[in-house]
């Protein structure tokens, strides 16, 4: 029941859930002093203040200038900027009559390309952030002996959560009541088949190898396919299995097919430049 965060450690199923899983319902309730009526509001507030909100920590969103710099120094723009430097040397520095026409045209292209990509990326990410704020997911818990709906980030340790068909599991739970409960764990395991959850496990210590083996633990981020149940929150936020796995997943945004095409063209042009430029210089040296 400890809520200490250590996202770098390997996910050890037996260490994280073995004790709570193997205890009978009665022993579990007694050991952790779980009340059938759930927490009082004051107890919940104290735990939230002590352990924090039930949400996965994320990297800070990028500032506008990060998007601008990424757009400016894209591979294609870098090629154009290199051409500008060469043109400045040949058309301005070496020329008897300086000409800025080609340089201005290329700089206009770089500016237009940068601004278009910047506004597209910046606005799409801002829209995604606003959409996240509009989507408010709630969970049903027992507070002061009554069922109440609260935001998922207000769920805390020792809360008793009420699950029904369609419910999203808000934290890692130890099942204490179950009626034909089937959980979809595809978000964690990739398996499409629903997993049955019961109150008292039928497993032994040496059989706890992965999360699919835990038949009385419900995991954050999974959903109820059918049935109903009550579960006690044993882990929240980054201490959940979902939270620990989330930190090992790359958060890089996948490139679109258009971006991949531009990148491939840019790499091809760079290769041509690296090969042709030395050849042209050698030919000019041989002639002059």
C-alpha atoms as one frame of an Amber mdcrd trajectory, in Angstrom:
protein
   0.000   0.000   0.000   3.007   2.291  -0.032   2.841   5.078  -2.576   6.520
   5.736  -3.235   7.384   6.549  -6.854  10.284   4.947  -8.677   9.546   4.887
 -12.391  13.033   3.680 -13.347  12.812   0.320 -11.645  11.725  -2.741 -13.546
   8.106  -3.754 -13.158   8.248  -6.692 -10.751   4.750  -8.195 -10.612   5.360
 -10.284  -7.494   6.895  -7.348  -5.646   4.175  -4.896  -6.658   1.059  -7.037
  -6.274   1.979 -10.424  -4.861   1.115  -9.700  -1.232  -2.229  -7.983  -1.885
  -3.168 -10.616  -4.467  -2.476 -13.675  -2.301  -4.256 -12.425   0.816  -7.860
 -13.494   1.312 -10.469 -10.750   1.318 -10.846 -10.878   5.107  -7.092 -10.786
   5.748  -6.637  -7.983   3.245  -9.397  -5.844   4.789  -8.039  -6.430   8.274
  -4.348  -5.912   7.458  -4.879  -2.567   5.713  -7.740  -1.429   7.929 -10.222
  -1.094   5.057 -13.703   0.038   6.042 -16.750  -1.302   4.168 -18.168   2.241
   4.060 -15.081   3.619   2.343 -13.155   6.751   3.280 -14.615   9.868   4.779
 -14.100  13.053   2.795 -11.594  14.354   5.330  -9.575  11.121   5.147  -9.574
  11.307   1.359  -8.413  14.947   1.435  -5.563  14.039   3.783  -4.395  11.221
   1.500  -4.582  13.395  -1.615  -2.538  16.049   0.160   0.006  13.425   1.240
   0.297  11.357  -1.945  -0.847  13.813  -4.606  -3.470  13.588  -7.331  -4.150
  10.357  -9.168  -2.695  11.291 -12.543   0.274  10.132 -14.594   3.088  12.669
 -14.666   3.880  13.997 -18.127   6.607  16.049 -19.720   6.020  19.780 -19.743
   4.403  20.978 -22.998   6.717  22.655 -25.478   6.821  26.438 -25.682   5.973
  28.209 -28.942   9.627  28.970 -29.728  10.492  25.238 -29.570   8.049  24.573
 -32.401   9.422  27.580 -34.320  13.048  26.414 -34.048  12.122  22.856 -35.060
  10.290  24.213 -38.109  13.136  26.565 -39.050  15.873  23.945 -38.871  14.059
  21.154 -40.679  16.296  19.196 -43.114  14.774  20.864 -46.184  15.230  24.367
 -44.744  18.805  23.554 -43.783  19.540  22.741 -47.432  18.044  26.054 -48.552
  20.006  27.970 -45.904  23.226  26.343 -47.109  22.378  27.447 -50.640  21.845
  30.993 -49.340  25.335  30.990 -47.808  26.864  29.796 -51.095  24.914  32.399
 -53.083  25.969  35.155 -50.709  29.594  34.178 -51.312  29.292  33.895 -55.130
  26.656  36.567 -55.979  27.603  39.200 -53.413  31.129  38.741 -52.041  32.870
  37.663 -55.281  30.666  39.470 -57.804  31.690  42.887 -59.120  28.014  43.886
 -59.106  26.264  42.274 -56.104  22.954  40.540 -56.837  20.508  39.702 -54.053
  17.597  38.413 -56.179  18.268  34.663 -55.733  19.018  35.071 -52.041  15.767
  36.954 -51.417  13.700  34.341 -53.287  15.166  31.464 -51.262  14.751  33.335
 -47.958  11.084  33.918 -48.819  10.690  30.179 -49.447  12.375  29.360 -46.105
  10.186  31.860 -44.248   6.970  30.571 -45.856   7.905  26.924 -45.195   8.834
  27.669 -41.569   5.675  29.622 -40.779   3.359  27.079 -42.411   4.872  24.156
 -40.503   5.047  26.155 -37.263   1.377  27.200 -37.274   0.236  23.698 -38.250
   2.192  21.989 -35.433   1.519  24.632 -32.794  -2.229  24.889 -33.448  -2.742
  21.115 -33.632  -0.973  20.592 -30.292  -2.928  23.414 -28.663  -6.193  21.919
 -29.935  -5.188  18.511 -28.518  -4.475  20.058 -25.095  -7.852  21.820 -25.043
  -9.598  18.581 -26.017  -7.953  16.775 -23.066  -9.277  19.437 -20.711 -12.819
  19.079 -22.089 -12.871  15.298 -21.528 -13.656  14.771 -17.844 -13.628  11.148
 -16.722 -15.249  10.246 -13.411 -15.252   7.243 -11.094 -17.845   6.063  -8.569
 -16.489   5.620  -5.039 -17.826   5.170  -1.527 -17.385   8.309   0.554 -18.981
   8.486   4.001 -20.840   5.280   3.138 -22.515   6.799   0.049 -21.830   6.304
  -3.640 -20.511   9.511  -5.206 -19.007  10.340  -8.584 -15.670  12.120  -8.469
 -12.988  13.015 -11.057 -10.495  10.205 -11.530  -7.643  12.385 -10.300  -9.400
  12.627  -6.899  -9.336   8.849  -6.365  -6.849   7.976  -3.626  -5.446   5.043
  -1.632  -7.985   2.872   0.253 -10.905   4.325  -1.704 -13.566   1.720  -2.478
 -14.394   1.973  -6.175 -17.693   0.758  -7.661 -17.272  -0.886 -11.062 -19.967
  -1.694 -13.604 -20.112  -2.503 -17.319 -18.389   0.242 -19.291 -16.480   1.651
 -16.310 -12.867   2.723 -16.699 -10.654   1.392 -13.909  -9.265   4.586 -12.289
  -6.364   3.021 -10.351  -4.923  -0.370  -9.428  -7.608  -2.146  -7.372  -7.851
  -5.236  -5.196 -11.251  -6.810  -5.868 -13.328  -7.334  -2.681 -16.702  -8.038
  -4.320 -17.333  -9.467  -7.751 -20.279 -10.598  -9.824 -19.382 -12.037 -13.254
 -16.676  -9.388 -13.636 -14.750  -9.408 -16.919 -12.051  -6.816 -17.613 -10.604
  -5.806 -20.970  -6.825  -5.502 -20.580  -5.920  -5.003 -24.231  -4.573  -1.512
 -23.494  -1.841  -3.128 -21.361  -1.350  -6.621 -22.750  -2.687  -6.410 -26.309
  -4.914  -9.432 -25.682  -8.441  -9.008 -27.042 -10.052 -11.582 -24.740 -11.641
 -10.279 -21.541 -10.155 -11.539 -18.263 -12.338 -12.780 -15.421 -11.668 -11.246
 -12.009 -12.623 -12.882  -8.708 -12.403 -11.984  -5.015  -9.983 -14.617  -3.719
  -7.205 -15.754  -6.009  -6.712 -19.354  -7.065  -3.001 -18.814  -7.703   0.179
 -19.473  -5.725   3.231 -17.247  -5.257   5.295 -18.943  -7.981   2.476 -18.528
 -10.538   2.563 -14.710 -10.544   4.635 -14.060 -13.653   2.723 -11.310 -15.464
  -0.363  -9.148 -15.045  -2.553 -11.608 -16.932  -2.062 -14.054 -14.038  -3.469
 -11.683 -11.400  -7.117 -12.718 -11.179  -8.177 -10.384  -8.349  -6.298  -7.197
  -9.323  -7.761  -4.634 -11.745  -5.329  -2.268 -13.418  -5.532   1.427 -14.160
  -6.345   2.124 -17.810  -8.346  -1.075 -18.332 -12.140  -1.192 -18.664 -15.040
  -3.323 -17.463 -16.540  -5.446 -20.247 -19.332  -6.987 -18.175 -20.398  -7.636
 -14.612 -19.977  -5.504 -11.510 -17.574  -5.292  -8.596 -16.085  -3.332  -5.739
 -12.359  -2.798  -5.454  -9.992  -1.129  -3.001  -7.387   1.250  -4.430  -3.910
  -0.120  -3.686  -1.816   2.001  -6.079  -2.375   5.367  -7.763  -0.760   7.609
 -10.377   2.857   6.743 -11.315   2.947   3.802  -8.894   0.382   1.850 -10.930
   1.442  -0.682 -13.543   0.120   1.683 -16.223   2.149   4.543 -14.743   5.379
   2.564 -14.678   4.917   1.278 -18.222   4.016   4.768 -19.484   7.492   6.036
 -18.588   9.155   3.392 -20.763   7.161   4.297 -23.877   8.547   6.850 -26.285
   6.390   9.928 -26.417   7.663  11.094 -29.784   4.828  12.040 -32.112   4.757
   9.734 -35.166   5.509  11.429 -38.468   2.854  11.741 -41.140   3.441  10.252
 -44.607   3.927  13.795 -45.966   6.620  14.554 -43.373   8.347  11.248 -44.124
   8.300  12.090 -47.845   9.831  15.539 -47.259  12.479  14.012 -45.010  13.385
  11.379 -47.609  13.673  14.026 -50.332  15.841  16.166 -48.062  18.168  13.249
 -47.338  18.406  12.504 -51.075  19.300  16.128 -51.845  21.925  16.150 -49.085
  23.515  13.018 -50.545  23.616  14.624 -54.001  25.184  17.754 -52.529  27.853
  15.780 -50.668  28.765  13.915 -53.862  28.345  16.591 -56.568  29.837  19.621
 -54.799  33.335  18.082 -54.426  33.151  16.836 -58.041  32.268  20.329 -59.320
  35.118  21.896 -57.362  37.592  19.328 -58.679  36.426  19.944 -62.270  36.793
  23.697 -61.839  40.263  23.254 -60.372  41.324  21.123 -63.320  40.059  23.725
 -65.815  41.370  26.794 -63.969
